Amino acid sequence: MDIKILGPGCSRCASLEKEVINALAEMDVTADVKKVKDIQEIMSYKIMSTPALVVNGKVKVAGKVPKREEIKRYIKEELA
Amino acid sequence: MFILRLINDQLLKMQWLSELVRSLTENVFGLDISTRLGGSIHFFVYDIIKIFILLTVLIYLVSYIQSYFPPERTRAILGRFRGITGNALGALLGTITPFCSCSSIPLFIGFTSAGLPLGVTFSFLLSSPFVDLASMVLLASIFNWKIAIVYVVVGVVLAIIGGTIISKMKLEQYVAPFVFHQEVSEFEEGTVMTRRERMTYAWDQVTDIVKRIWVYIVIGVAIGAAIHNWIPAELISTLLGQDKWYSVLLATAIGIPMYADIFGALPIAEALVYKGVGVGTVLAFMMAVTAISPPSLIMLNQVVKSKLMAVFVSVVIVGIIIIGYILNGFNTLLI
């Protein structure tokens, strides 16, 4: 699984990354988690607010830090 | 009128809380609040509790309204207007669209690539960090409604004028070229939130924002308490007194490098007004703290050249200083 966290490096991006890593650990799923800070690459996902969570190339959420349960749901969607 | 005054004094200014904290300070700590230490403790405890209560309620309400205006929709609305109407609408929508400095770049690109005039985008970027409903109600709580309304009006006017100047100067060439070619998604009207989702969203915003800014508030209140009781009034009036021609300049210069939320700047402003500093000087300080935040400028600099940044920053600073002097002229009417 390929997970990207989009954000120019604000505190909310850091908390999203932490939540994703915790969610993955609790679900016992391995994934390649990458932080994307380059603005052009971030914009290539056509979002208008950060942080954003991208799982397997699909934008799951933008502009907020979702709850851990919500993150797990997005991961599950991609596992199925 | 009695009912209105009761609501204003008890709900907004929370006089019951002031009384409660006073009796706590006097009976539990055994300190008279007219003493320095007692006064500081009273200011600190009362202000922190008051700001957090108001903040929670206000952010909840504001976020609920904001859930109707995601950035995509704001952009769609703004795309229909040109000229000064666009700037005015940009400034007004800036006050209600959810925004955090970490989103300023994607938002800037999203607006610009959709063909919005640069000036309209800047009107939006200008008004969104420092004019919003929450700060208006807090100003009304700490000072009065006159000051609150004046703050919002001058803030919106500054955003409109600033954006218009940027439009007139034709600065598009100073924006990184890729910004204009970036594809962005259209707003999908299909994704309508339910009432429950809006409530969850609003509550999430409350916890998220409080988590992010509580430190600024505690620091702000602590500085406010120190100004209130420990710094001699003569020192403050020498530096920022109304009779000093340089007071607004100095307040703006102190405010610019400070990076704090408006809610952290408010208790400092409160203490300064009690010490007799002019309303214009204090509001100039608050605007300088919130409107120009170094982290947000550094990020914005990735997509616009320094010349455009310089124009933007100078317009804001000059605007704040002018507002400060004008409001100081009306000081007696406002307090």
mmCIF file of C-alpha atoms in Angstrom:
data_model
loop_
_atom_site.group_PDB
_atom_site.id
_atom_site.type_symbol
_atom_site.label_atom_id
_atom_site.label_comp_id
_atom_site.label_asym_id
_atom_site.label_seq_id
_atom_site.Cartn_x
_atom_site.Cartn_y
_atom_site.Cartn_z
ATOM 1 C CA MET A 1 0.000 0.000 0.000
ATOM 2 C CA ASP A 2 1.155 3.442 -0.899
ATOM 3 C CA ILE A 3 0.234 6.350 1.387
ATOM 4 C CA LYS A 4 1.097 9.988 0.837
ATOM 5 C CA ILE A 5 0.646 12.876 3.228
ATOM 6 C CA LEU A 6 0.375 16.158 1.377
ATOM 7 C CA GLY A 7 1.276 19.372 3.121
ATOM 8 C CA PRO A 8 3.900 22.080 3.123
ATOM 9 C CA GLY A 9 5.086 21.113 6.602
ATOM 10 C CA CYS A 10 2.663 22.606 9.052
ATOM 11 C CA SER A 11 1.844 21.206 12.465
ATOM 12 C CA ARG A 12 -1.388 19.645 11.234
ATOM 13 C CA CYS A 13 0.533 17.730 8.557
ATOM 14 C CA ALA A 14 2.741 16.298 11.279
ATOM 15 C CA SER A 15 -0.245 15.207 13.334
ATOM 16 C CA LEU A 16 -1.832 13.568 10.286
ATOM 17 C CA GLU A 17 1.353 11.615 9.686
ATOM 18 C CA LYS A 18 1.434 10.471 13.305
ATOM 19 C CA GLU A 19 -2.205 9.354 13.166
ATOM 20 C CA VAL A 20 -1.606 7.415 9.928
ATOM 21 C CA ILE A 21 1.373 5.618 11.408
ATOM 22 C CA ASN A 22 -0.597 4.762 14.546
ATOM 23 C CA ALA A 23 -3.552 3.547 12.480
ATOM 24 C CA LEU A 24 -1.293 1.329 10.396
ATOM 25 C CA ALA A 25 0.348 -0.101 13.494
ATOM 26 C CA GLU A 26 -2.992 -0.868 15.137
ATOM 27 C CA MET A 27 -4.267 -2.547 11.984
ATOM 28 C CA ASP A 28 -0.997 -4.372 11.492
ATOM 29 C CA VAL A 29 -0.791 -3.249 7.884
ATOM 30 C CA THR A 30 2.462 -2.346 6.223
ATOM 31 C CA ALA A 31 2.533 0.601 3.892
ATOM 32 C CA ASP A 32 4.951 2.947 2.291
ATOM 33 C CA VAL A 33 4.241 6.315 3.963
ATOM 34 C CA LYS A 34 5.672 9.333 2.230
ATOM 35 C CA LYS A 35 5.417 13.022 3.067
ATOM 36 C CA VAL A 36 4.987 15.278 0.055
ATOM 37 C CA LYS A 37 6.131 18.830 0.623
ATOM 38 C CA ASP A 38 6.757 19.967 -2.932
ATOM 39 C CA ILE A 39 4.007 22.393 -3.801
ATOM 40 C CA GLN A 40 3.732 21.391 -7.466
ATOM 41 C CA GLU A 41 3.429 17.751 -6.553
ATOM 42 C CA ILE A 42 0.823 18.587 -3.894
ATOM 43 C CA MET A 43 -1.195 20.566 -6.406
ATOM 44 C CA SER A 44 -1.084 17.720 -8.923
ATOM 45 C CA TYR A 45 -3.690 16.051 -6.703
ATOM 46 C CA LYS A 46 -6.053 18.977 -7.400
ATOM 47 C CA ILE A 47 -6.725 19.847 -3.792
ATOM 48 C CA MET A 48 -7.246 23.287 -2.304
ATOM 49 C CA SER A 49 -6.556 22.714 1.339
ATOM 50 C CA THR A 50 -3.941 20.814 3.280
ATOM 51 C CA PRO A 51 -3.088 18.518 4.941
ATOM 52 C CA ALA A 52 -4.414 15.833 2.637
ATOM 53 C CA LEU A 53 -4.286 12.072 2.783
ATOM 54 C CA VAL A 54 -3.712 10.075 -0.392
ATOM 55 C CA VAL A 55 -4.020 6.284 -0.348
ATOM 56 C CA ASN A 56 -2.986 4.372 -3.470
ATOM 57 C CA GLY A 57 -3.148 7.552 -5.501
ATOM 58 C CA LYS A 58 -6.662 8.475 -4.397
ATOM 59 C CA VAL A 59 -7.313 11.629 -2.359
ATOM 60 C CA LYS A 60 -9.254 10.475 0.687
ATOM 61 C CA VAL A 61 -9.467 13.663 2.665
ATOM 62 C CA ALA A 62 -8.183 17.244 2.363
ATOM 63 C CA GLY A 63 -8.078 20.161 4.727
ATOM 64 C CA LYS A 64 -8.401 18.358 8.018
ATOM 65 C CA VAL A 65 -6.812 15.777 10.262
ATOM 66 C CA PRO A 66 -9.256 12.862 10.285
ATOM 67 C CA LYS A 67 -9.857 10.711 13.338
ATOM 68 C CA ARG A 68 -7.870 7.523 13.600
ATOM 69 C CA GLU A 69 -11.012 5.439 12.978
ATOM 70 C CA GLU A 70 -11.669 7.381 9.806
ATOM 71 C CA ILE A 71 -8.115 6.803 8.611
ATOM 72 C CA LYS A 72 -8.527 3.094 9.275
ATOM 73 C CA ARG A 73 -11.666 3.094 7.162
ATOM 74 C CA TYR A 74 -9.787 4.644 4.229
ATOM 75 C CA ILE A 75 -7.026 2.094 4.565
ATOM 76 C CA LYS A 76 -9.570 -0.736 4.691
ATOM 77 C CA GLU A 77 -11.234 0.578 1.546
ATOM 78 C CA GLU A 78 -7.965 0.174 -0.277
ATOM 79 C CA LEU A 79 -7.213 -3.229 1.236
ATOM 80 C CA ALA A 80 -10.472 -4.701 -0.036
ATOM 81 C CA MET B 1 -33.013 46.923 27.192
ATOM 82 C CA PHE B 2 -32.528 45.374 30.592
ATOM 83 C CA ILE B 3 -32.521 41.909 29.052
ATOM 84 C CA LEU B 4 -30.020 42.972 26.398
ATOM 85 C CA ARG B 5 -27.723 44.468 28.989
ATOM 86 C CA LEU B 6 -28.006 41.361 31.112
ATOM 87 C CA ILE B 7 -27.054 39.178 28.138
ATOM 88 C CA ASN B 8 -24.166 41.487 27.264
ATOM 89 C CA ASP B 9 -22.777 41.691 30.798
ATOM 90 C CA GLN B 10 -23.284 38.119 31.914
ATOM 91 C CA LEU B 11 -22.984 36.047 28.732
ATOM 92 C CA LEU B 12 -20.516 38.121 26.773
ATOM 93 C CA LYS B 13 -18.460 39.927 29.372
ATOM 94 C CA MET B 14 -19.027 37.142 31.926
ATOM 95 C CA GLN B 15 -19.236 39.344 34.973
ATOM 96 C CA TRP B 16 -20.361 36.342 37.008
ATOM 97 C CA LEU B 17 -17.022 34.744 36.219
ATOM 98 C CA SER B 18 -15.123 37.860 37.191
ATOM 99 C CA GLU B 19 -16.927 37.852 40.551
ATOM 100 C CA LEU B 20 -16.326 34.134 41.016
ATOM 101 C CA VAL B 21 -12.611 34.454 40.295
ATOM 102 C CA ARG B 22 -12.438 37.490 42.569
ATOM 103 C CA SER B 23 -13.881 35.626 45.507
ATOM 104 C CA LEU B 24 -11.615 32.688 44.701
ATOM 105 C CA THR B 25 -8.556 34.954 44.672
ATOM 106 C CA GLU B 26 -9.586 36.656 47.900
ATOM 107 C CA ASN B 27 -10.821 33.687 49.877
ATOM 108 C CA VAL B 28 -8.674 30.810 48.668
ATOM 109 C CA PHE B 29 -5.397 32.582 47.947
ATOM 110 C CA GLY B 30 -6.094 35.263 50.547
ATOM 111 C CA LEU B 31 -5.048 38.052 48.163
ATOM 112 C CA ASP B 32 -6.851 41.313 47.655
ATOM 113 C CA ILE B 33 -7.321 41.894 43.925
ATOM 114 C CA SER B 34 -6.256 45.486 44.308
ATOM 115 C CA THR B 35 -2.771 44.225 45.136
ATOM 116 C CA ARG B 36 -0.379 43.486 42.314
ATOM 117 C CA LEU B 37 -0.194 39.747 42.753
ATOM 118 C CA GLY B 38 -3.897 39.384 43.456
ATOM 119 C CA GLY B 39 -4.709 41.530 40.445
ATOM 120 C CA SER B 40 -2.473 39.475 38.156
ATOM 121 C CA ILE B 41 -3.955 36.214 39.346
ATOM 122 C CA HIS B 42 -7.448 37.556 38.842
ATOM 123 C CA PHE B 43 -6.665 38.827 35.325
ATOM 124 C CA PHE B 44 -4.934 35.578 34.352
ATOM 125 C CA VAL B 45 -7.531 33.115 35.656
ATOM 126 C CA TYR B 46 -10.551 35.159 34.608
ATOM 127 C CA ASP B 47 -9.228 35.905 31.129
ATOM 128 C CA ILE B 48 -8.097 32.368 30.382
ATOM 129 C CA ILE B 49 -11.411 30.835 31.418
ATOM 130 C CA LYS B 50 -13.413 33.510 29.610
ATOM 131 C CA ILE B 51 -11.453 33.245 26.374
ATOM 132 C CA PHE B 52 -11.621 29.452 26.313
ATOM 133 C CA ILE B 53 -15.374 29.385 26.947
ATOM 134 C CA LEU B 54 -16.077 32.011 24.288
ATOM 135 C CA LEU B 55 -13.630 30.411 21.887
ATOM 136 C CA THR B 56 -15.251 27.001 22.136
ATOM 137 C CA VAL B 57 -18.756 28.331 21.585
ATOM 138 C CA LEU B 58 -17.726 30.722 18.823
ATOM 139 C CA ILE B 59 -15.535 28.355 16.838
ATOM 140 C CA TYR B 60 -18.331 25.814 16.962
ATOM 141 C CA LEU B 61 -20.874 28.276 15.561
ATOM 142 C CA VAL B 62 -18.488 29.770 13.026
ATOM 143 C CA SER B 63 -17.339 26.359 11.808
ATOM 144 C CA TYR B 64 -20.934 25.279 11.383
ATOM 145 C CA ILE B 65 -21.503 28.260 9.085
ATOM 146 C CA GLN B 66 -18.158 27.662 7.393
ATOM 147 C CA SER B 67 -19.133 24.124 6.488
ATOM 148 C CA TYR B 68 -21.402 25.697 3.869
ATOM 149 C CA PHE B 69 -18.446 27.463 2.253
ATOM 150 C CA PRO B 70 -15.638 25.067 1.373
ATOM 151 C CA PRO B 71 -12.858 26.774 -0.628
ATOM 152 C CA GLU B 72 -14.109 25.203 -3.862
ATOM 153 C CA ARG B 73 -17.472 26.829 -3.474
ATOM 154 C CA THR B 74 -15.973 30.195 -2.515
ATOM 155 C CA ARG B 75 -13.933 30.033 -5.680
ATOM 156 C CA ALA B 76 -16.997 29.242 -7.767
ATOM 157 C CA ILE B 77 -18.829 32.232 -6.274
ATOM 158 C CA LEU B 78 -15.893 34.603 -6.722
ATOM 159 C CA GLY B 79 -15.398 33.513 -10.329
ATOM 160 C CA ARG B 80 -18.631 35.255 -11.289
ATOM 161 C CA PHE B 81 -17.514 38.731 -10.239
ATOM 162 C CA ARG B 82 -14.996 41.212 -11.552
ATOM 163 C CA GLY B 83 -13.564 44.517 -10.390
ATOM 164 C CA ILE B 84 -14.257 46.024 -7.018
ATOM 165 C CA THR B 85 -17.310 43.817 -6.455
ATOM 166 C CA GLY B 86 -15.002 40.824 -6.725
ATOM 167 C CA ASN B 87 -12.592 42.366 -4.226
ATOM 168 C CA ALA B 88 -15.398 43.168 -1.822
ATOM 169 C CA LEU B 89 -16.833 39.679 -2.078
ATOM 170 C CA GLY B 90 -13.361 38.170 -1.740
ATOM 171 C CA ALA B 91 -12.811 40.134 1.456
ATOM 172 C CA LEU B 92 -16.208 39.137 2.859
ATOM 173 C CA LEU B 93 -15.878 35.467 1.965
ATOM 174 C CA GLY B 94 -12.397 35.586 3.472
ATOM 175 C CA THR B 95 -14.060 36.179 6.807
ATOM 176 C CA ILE B 96 -16.087 32.951 6.671
ATOM 177 C CA THR B 97 -14.073 30.459 4.636
ATOM 178 C CA PRO B 98 -12.148 27.954 6.738
ATOM 179 C CA PHE B 99 -8.528 28.802 6.490
ATOM 180 C CA CYS B 100 -5.259 28.001 8.134
ATOM 181 C CA SER B 101 -1.929 29.438 7.111
ATOM 182 C CA CYS B 102 -0.819 25.978 5.976
ATOM 183 C CA SER B 103 -3.520 26.082 3.312
ATOM 184 C CA SER B 104 -2.621 29.474 1.921
ATOM 185 C CA ILE B 105 -0.568 28.109 -0.981
ATOM 186 C CA PRO B 106 -2.976 25.479 -2.312
ATOM 187 C CA LEU B 107 -5.712 28.035 -1.943
ATOM 188 C CA PHE B 108 -3.746 30.689 -3.770
ATOM 189 C CA ILE B 109 -2.974 28.291 -6.609
ATOM 190 C CA GLY B 110 -6.518 26.990 -6.672
ATOM 191 C CA PHE B 111 -7.959 30.490 -6.988
ATOM 192 C CA THR B 112 -5.419 31.817 -9.463
ATOM 193 C CA SER B 113 -5.450 28.820 -11.779
ATOM 194 C CA ALA B 114 -9.237 29.031 -11.974
ATOM 195 C CA GLY B 115 -8.771 32.463 -13.505
ATOM 196 C CA LEU B 116 -9.642 34.614 -10.506
ATOM 197 C CA PRO B 117 -7.970 38.028 -10.708
ATOM 198 C CA LEU B 118 -4.903 38.310 -8.510
ATOM 199 C CA GLY B 119 -6.400 41.242 -6.618
ATOM 200 C CA VAL B 120 -9.497 39.255 -5.629
ATOM 201 C CA THR B 121 -7.356 36.407 -4.333
ATOM 202 C CA PHE B 122 -5.298 38.858 -2.315
ATOM 203 C CA SER B 123 -8.406 40.506 -0.887
ATOM 204 C CA PHE B 124 -9.378 37.068 0.307
ATOM 205 C CA LEU B 125 -5.929 36.201 1.682
ATOM 206 C CA LEU B 126 -5.801 39.531 3.473
ATOM 207 C CA SER B 127 -9.095 39.377 5.265
ATOM 208 C CA SER B 128 -9.191 35.694 6.158
ATOM 209 C CA PRO B 129 -6.588 35.553 8.925
ATOM 210 C CA PHE B 130 -7.684 38.589 10.842
ATOM 211 C CA VAL B 131 -11.339 39.290 10.352
ATOM 212 C CA ASP B 132 -13.811 36.673 11.390
ATOM 213 C CA LEU B 133 -16.950 36.321 13.416
ATOM 214 C CA ALA B 134 -15.167 34.805 16.392
ATOM 215 C CA SER B 135 -12.737 37.681 16.754
ATOM 216 C CA MET B 136 -15.582 40.173 16.398
ATOM 217 C CA VAL B 137 -17.525 38.660 19.304
ATOM 218 C CA LEU B 138 -14.376 38.405 21.420
ATOM 219 C CA LEU B 139 -13.623 42.073 20.809
ATOM 220 C CA ALA B 140 -17.163 42.880 21.849
ATOM 221 C CA SER B 141 -16.668 40.846 25.009
ATOM 222 C CA ILE B 142 -13.356 42.411 25.959
ATOM 223 C CA PHE B 143 -14.069 45.972 24.801
ATOM 224 C CA ASN B 144 -17.466 46.825 23.368
ATOM 225 C CA TRP B 145 -19.557 46.392 20.227
ATOM 226 C CA LYS B 146 -18.466 49.705 18.738
ATOM 227 C CA ILE B 147 -14.833 48.616 18.682
ATOM 228 C CA ALA B 148 -15.771 45.163 17.406
ATOM 229 C CA ILE B 149 -17.750 46.516 14.481
ATOM 230 C CA VAL B 150 -15.149 49.149 13.648
ATOM 231 C CA TYR B 151 -12.452 46.453 13.623
ATOM 232 C CA VAL B 152 -14.362 44.279 11.168
ATOM 233 C CA VAL B 153 -15.280 47.211 8.927
ATOM 234 C CA VAL B 154 -11.743 48.596 8.702
ATOM 235 C CA GLY B 155 -10.386 45.074 8.206
ATOM 236 C CA VAL B 156 -12.690 44.408 5.274
ATOM 237 C CA VAL B 157 -12.020 47.856 3.800
ATOM 238 C CA LEU B 158 -8.268 47.283 4.065
ATOM 239 C CA ALA B 159 -8.645 43.926 2.294
ATOM 240 C CA ILE B 160 -10.707 45.489 -0.507
ATOM 241 C CA ILE B 161 -8.323 48.410 -1.020
ATOM 242 C CA GLY B 162 -5.226 46.205 -0.767
ATOM 243 C CA GLY B 163 -6.610 43.781 -3.343
ATOM 244 C CA THR B 164 -7.644 46.607 -5.645
ATOM 245 C CA ILE B 165 -4.166 48.138 -5.541
ATOM 246 C CA ILE B 166 -2.665 44.765 -6.421
ATOM 247 C CA SER B 167 -5.124 44.420 -9.332
ATOM 248 C CA LYS B 168 -4.302 47.867 -10.654
ATOM 249 C CA MET B 169 -0.571 47.261 -10.536
ATOM 250 C CA LYS B 170 -0.843 44.282 -12.909
ATOM 251 C CA LEU B 171 1.549 42.047 -11.056
ATOM 252 C CA GLU B 172 0.584 38.726 -12.689
ATOM 253 C CA GLN B 173 4.078 38.397 -14.166
ATOM 254 C CA TYR B 174 5.438 37.960 -10.635
ATOM 255 C CA VAL B 175 3.506 34.776 -10.042
ATOM 256 C CA ALA B 176 5.299 31.482 -10.731
ATOM 257 C CA PRO B 177 4.144 30.388 -14.220
ATOM 258 C CA PHE B 178 3.073 26.878 -13.206
ATOM 259 C CA VAL B 179 0.365 28.400 -11.007
ATOM 260 C CA PHE B 180 -1.662 29.461 -14.036
ATOM 261 C CA HIS B 181 -1.543 26.036 -15.664
ATOM 262 C CA GLN B 182 -2.380 23.991 -12.624
ATOM 263 C CA GLU B 183 -5.488 21.899 -13.028
ATOM 264 C CA VAL B 184 -7.826 21.928 -10.076
ATOM 265 C CA SER B 185 -11.010 20.071 -9.451
ATOM 266 C CA GLU B 186 -14.363 21.755 -9.775
ATOM 267 C CA PHE B 187 -16.637 22.086 -6.810
ATOM 268 C CA GLU B 188 -19.022 19.175 -6.776
ATOM 269 C CA GLU B 189 -22.433 20.249 -5.607
ATOM 270 C CA GLY B 190 -23.160 16.587 -5.043
ATOM 271 C CA THR B 191 -21.051 16.411 -1.914
ATOM 272 C CA VAL B 192 -23.535 18.029 0.439
ATOM 273 C CA MET B 193 -22.974 17.435 4.122
ATOM 274 C CA THR B 194 -25.752 16.316 6.416
ATOM 275 C CA ARG B 195 -26.540 18.266 9.563
ATOM 276 C CA ARG B 196 -24.854 15.598 11.612
ATOM 277 C CA GLU B 197 -21.721 15.809 9.493
ATOM 278 C CA ARG B 198 -21.664 19.583 9.885
ATOM 279 C CA MET B 199 -21.932 19.222 13.652
ATOM 280 C CA THR B 200 -19.085 16.731 13.702
ATOM 281 C CA TYR B 201 -17.066 19.001 11.447
ATOM 282 C CA ALA B 202 -17.707 21.996 13.710
ATOM 283 C CA TRP B 203 -16.691 20.067 16.815
ATOM 284 C CA ASP B 204 -13.555 18.740 15.098
ATOM 285 C CA GLN B 205 -12.646 22.320 14.200
ATOM 286 C CA VAL B 206 -13.041 23.345 17.853
ATOM 287 C CA THR B 207 -10.696 20.648 19.142
ATOM 288 C CA ASP B 208 -8.278 21.161 16.282
ATOM 289 C CA ILE B 209 -8.067 24.945 16.646
ATOM 290 C CA VAL B 210 -7.940 24.914 20.441
ATOM 291 C CA LYS B 211 -5.140 22.350 20.336
ATOM 292 C CA ARG B 212 -3.236 24.540 17.939
ATOM 293 C CA ILE B 213 -3.620 27.906 19.624
ATOM 294 C CA TRP B 214 -3.966 27.326 23.368
ATOM 295 C CA VAL B 215 -0.271 28.056 23.886
ATOM 296 C CA TYR B 216 -0.618 31.472 22.220
ATOM 297 C CA ILE B 217 -3.586 32.265 24.421
ATOM 298 C CA VAL B 218 -1.794 31.313 27.645
ATOM 299 C CA ILE B 219 1.265 33.349 26.620
ATOM 300 C CA GLY B 220 -0.926 36.249 25.506
ATOM 301 C CA VAL B 221 -2.874 36.290 28.763
ATOM 302 C CA ALA B 222 0.346 36.046 30.773
ATOM 303 C CA ILE B 223 1.810 39.040 28.917
ATOM 304 C CA GLY B 224 -1.510 40.833 29.401
ATOM 305 C CA ALA B 225 -1.439 40.148 33.143
ATOM 306 C CA ALA B 226 2.152 41.383 33.329
ATOM 307 C CA ILE B 227 1.304 44.606 31.478
ATOM 308 C CA HIS B 228 -1.802 45.010 33.600
ATOM 309 C CA ASN B 229 -0.087 44.871 36.955
ATOM 310 C CA TRP B 230 3.691 44.911 36.738
ATOM 311 C CA ILE B 231 4.759 47.285 34.013
ATOM 312 C CA PRO B 232 4.518 50.909 35.161
ATOM 313 C CA ALA B 233 1.847 52.887 33.353
ATOM 314 C CA GLU B 234 4.369 55.687 32.760
ATOM 315 C CA LEU B 235 6.594 53.370 30.730
ATOM 316 C CA ILE B 236 3.704 52.285 28.535
ATOM 317 C CA SER B 237 2.420 55.806 28.027
ATOM 318 C CA THR B 238 5.936 56.991 27.173
ATOM 319 C CA LEU B 239 6.146 54.351 24.446
ATOM 320 C CA LEU B 240 2.581 54.001 23.249
ATOM 321 C CA GLY B 241 0.692 56.902 24.794
ATOM 322 C CA GLN B 242 -1.878 58.675 22.682
ATOM 323 C CA ASP B 243 -0.010 61.938 22.714
ATOM 324 C CA LYS B 244 3.023 60.281 21.146
ATOM 325 C CA TRP B 245 3.035 60.647 17.366
ATOM 326 C CA TYR B 246 5.101 57.466 16.960
ATOM 327 C CA SER B 247 2.848 55.194 19.042
ATOM 328 C CA VAL B 248 1.065 53.588 16.065
ATOM 329 C CA LEU B 249 4.340 53.078 14.175
ATOM 330 C CA LEU B 250 5.922 51.449 17.192
ATOM 331 C CA ALA B 251 2.911 49.210 17.896
ATOM 332 C CA THR B 252 2.870 48.053 14.268
ATOM 333 C CA ALA B 253 6.612 47.420 14.266
ATOM 334 C CA ILE B 254 6.340 45.320 17.442
ATOM 335 C CA GLY B 255 3.366 43.405 16.054
ATOM 336 C CA ILE B 256 4.762 42.410 12.653
ATOM 337 C CA PRO B 257 7.419 39.877 13.705
ATOM 338 C CA MET B 258 5.118 38.421 16.346
ATOM 339 C CA TYR B 259 3.402 35.334 15.141
ATOM 340 C CA ALA B 260 0.310 34.655 17.140
ATOM 341 C CA ASP B 261 -3.306 33.999 16.685
ATOM 342 C CA ILE B 262 -5.732 36.863 17.125
ATOM 343 C CA PHE B 263 -6.933 35.195 20.314
ATOM 344 C CA GLY B 264 -3.454 35.402 21.778
ATOM 345 C CA ALA B 265 -3.138 39.063 20.797
ATOM 346 C CA LEU B 266 -6.450 40.042 22.395
ATOM 347 C CA PRO B 267 -5.511 39.844 26.086
ATOM 348 C CA ILE B 268 -2.413 41.939 25.367
ATOM 349 C CA ALA B 269 -4.618 44.484 23.619
ATOM 350 C CA GLU B 270 -7.004 44.429 26.563
ATOM 351 C CA ALA B 271 -4.272 45.240 29.071
ATOM 352 C CA LEU B 272 -2.887 48.010 26.856
ATOM 353 C CA VAL B 273 -6.257 49.726 26.564
ATOM 354 C CA TYR B 274 -6.639 49.631 30.358
ATOM 355 C CA LYS B 275 -3.302 51.377 30.584
ATOM 356 C CA GLY B 276 -4.637 54.217 28.486
ATOM 357 C CA VAL B 277 -3.156 53.301 25.108
ATOM 358 C CA GLY B 278 -5.300 54.562 22.217
ATOM 359 C CA VAL B 279 -7.719 52.185 20.506
ATOM 360 C CA GLY B 280 -6.113 52.857 17.121
ATOM 361 C CA THR B 281 -2.669 51.958 18.462
ATOM 362 C CA VAL B 282 -3.967 48.754 20.029
ATOM 363 C CA LEU B 283 -5.912 47.659 16.959
ATOM 364 C CA ALA B 284 -2.895 48.429 14.762
ATOM 365 C CA PHE B 285 -0.877 46.140 17.005
ATOM 366 C CA MET B 286 -3.462 43.363 16.754
ATOM 367 C CA MET B 287 -3.749 43.655 13.009
ATOM 368 C CA ALA B 288 0.021 43.635 12.597
ATOM 369 C CA VAL B 289 0.278 40.469 14.685
ATOM 370 C CA THR B 290 -2.417 38.582 12.787
ATOM 371 C CA ALA B 291 -2.353 39.920 9.235
ATOM 372 C CA ILE B 292 1.345 39.417 8.630
ATOM 373 C CA SER B 293 2.557 36.053 9.746
ATOM 374 C CA PRO B 294 6.122 35.190 8.760
ATOM 375 C CA PRO B 295 5.460 31.424 8.227
ATOM 376 C CA SER B 296 2.622 32.139 5.850
ATOM 377 C CA LEU B 297 4.713 34.685 3.940
ATOM 378 C CA ILE B 298 7.602 32.279 3.589
ATOM 379 C CA MET B 299 5.265 29.704 2.077
ATOM 380 C CA LEU B 300 3.650 32.224 -0.225
ATOM 381 C CA ASN B 301 7.093 33.231 -1.436
ATOM 382 C CA GLN B 302 7.413 29.825 -3.113
ATOM 383 C CA VAL B 303 4.780 30.760 -5.662
ATOM 384 C CA VAL B 304 5.076 34.520 -6.009
ATOM 385 C CA LYS B 305 8.225 36.545 -6.628
ATOM 386 C CA SER B 306 9.603 38.825 -3.960
ATOM 387 C CA LYS B 307 8.425 41.965 -5.741
ATOM 388 C CA LEU B 308 4.775 40.960 -5.410
ATOM 389 C CA MET B 309 5.376 39.926 -1.796
ATOM 390 C CA ALA B 310 6.919 43.313 -1.099
ATOM 391 C CA VAL B 311 3.909 45.100 -2.589
ATOM 392 C CA PHE B 312 1.539 42.942 -0.554
ATOM 393 C CA VAL B 313 3.397 43.468 2.714
ATOM 394 C CA SER B 314 3.830 47.217 2.182
ATOM 395 C CA VAL B 315 0.163 47.702 1.349
ATOM 396 C CA VAL B 316 -0.798 45.864 4.533
ATOM 397 C CA ILE B 317 1.643 47.758 6.748
ATOM 398 C CA VAL B 318 0.767 51.181 5.352
ATOM 399 C CA GLY B 319 -2.933 50.339 5.626
ATOM 400 C CA ILE B 320 -2.592 49.251 9.257
ATOM 401 C CA ILE B 321 -0.702 52.420 10.172
ATOM 402 C CA ILE B 322 -3.291 54.664 8.499
ATOM 403 C CA ILE B 323 -6.114 52.800 10.254
ATOM 404 C CA GLY B 324 -4.299 53.184 13.565
ATOM 405 C CA TYR B 325 -3.974 56.956 13.236
ATOM 406 C CA ILE B 326 -7.549 57.417 12.042
ATOM 407 C CA LEU B 327 -8.981 55.358 14.905
ATOM 408 C CA ASN B 328 -6.847 57.164 17.463
ATOM 409 C CA GLY B 329 -8.507 60.332 16.209
ATOM 410 C CA PHE B 330 -11.874 58.829 17.123
ATOM 411 C CA ASN B 331 -10.643 57.316 20.370
ATOM 412 C CA THR B 332 -13.073 59.084 22.669
ATOM 413 C CA LEU B 333 -16.024 57.981 20.537
ATOM 414 C CA LEU B 334 -14.998 54.349 20.709
ATOM 415 C CA ILE B 335 -14.352 53.786 24.390
#
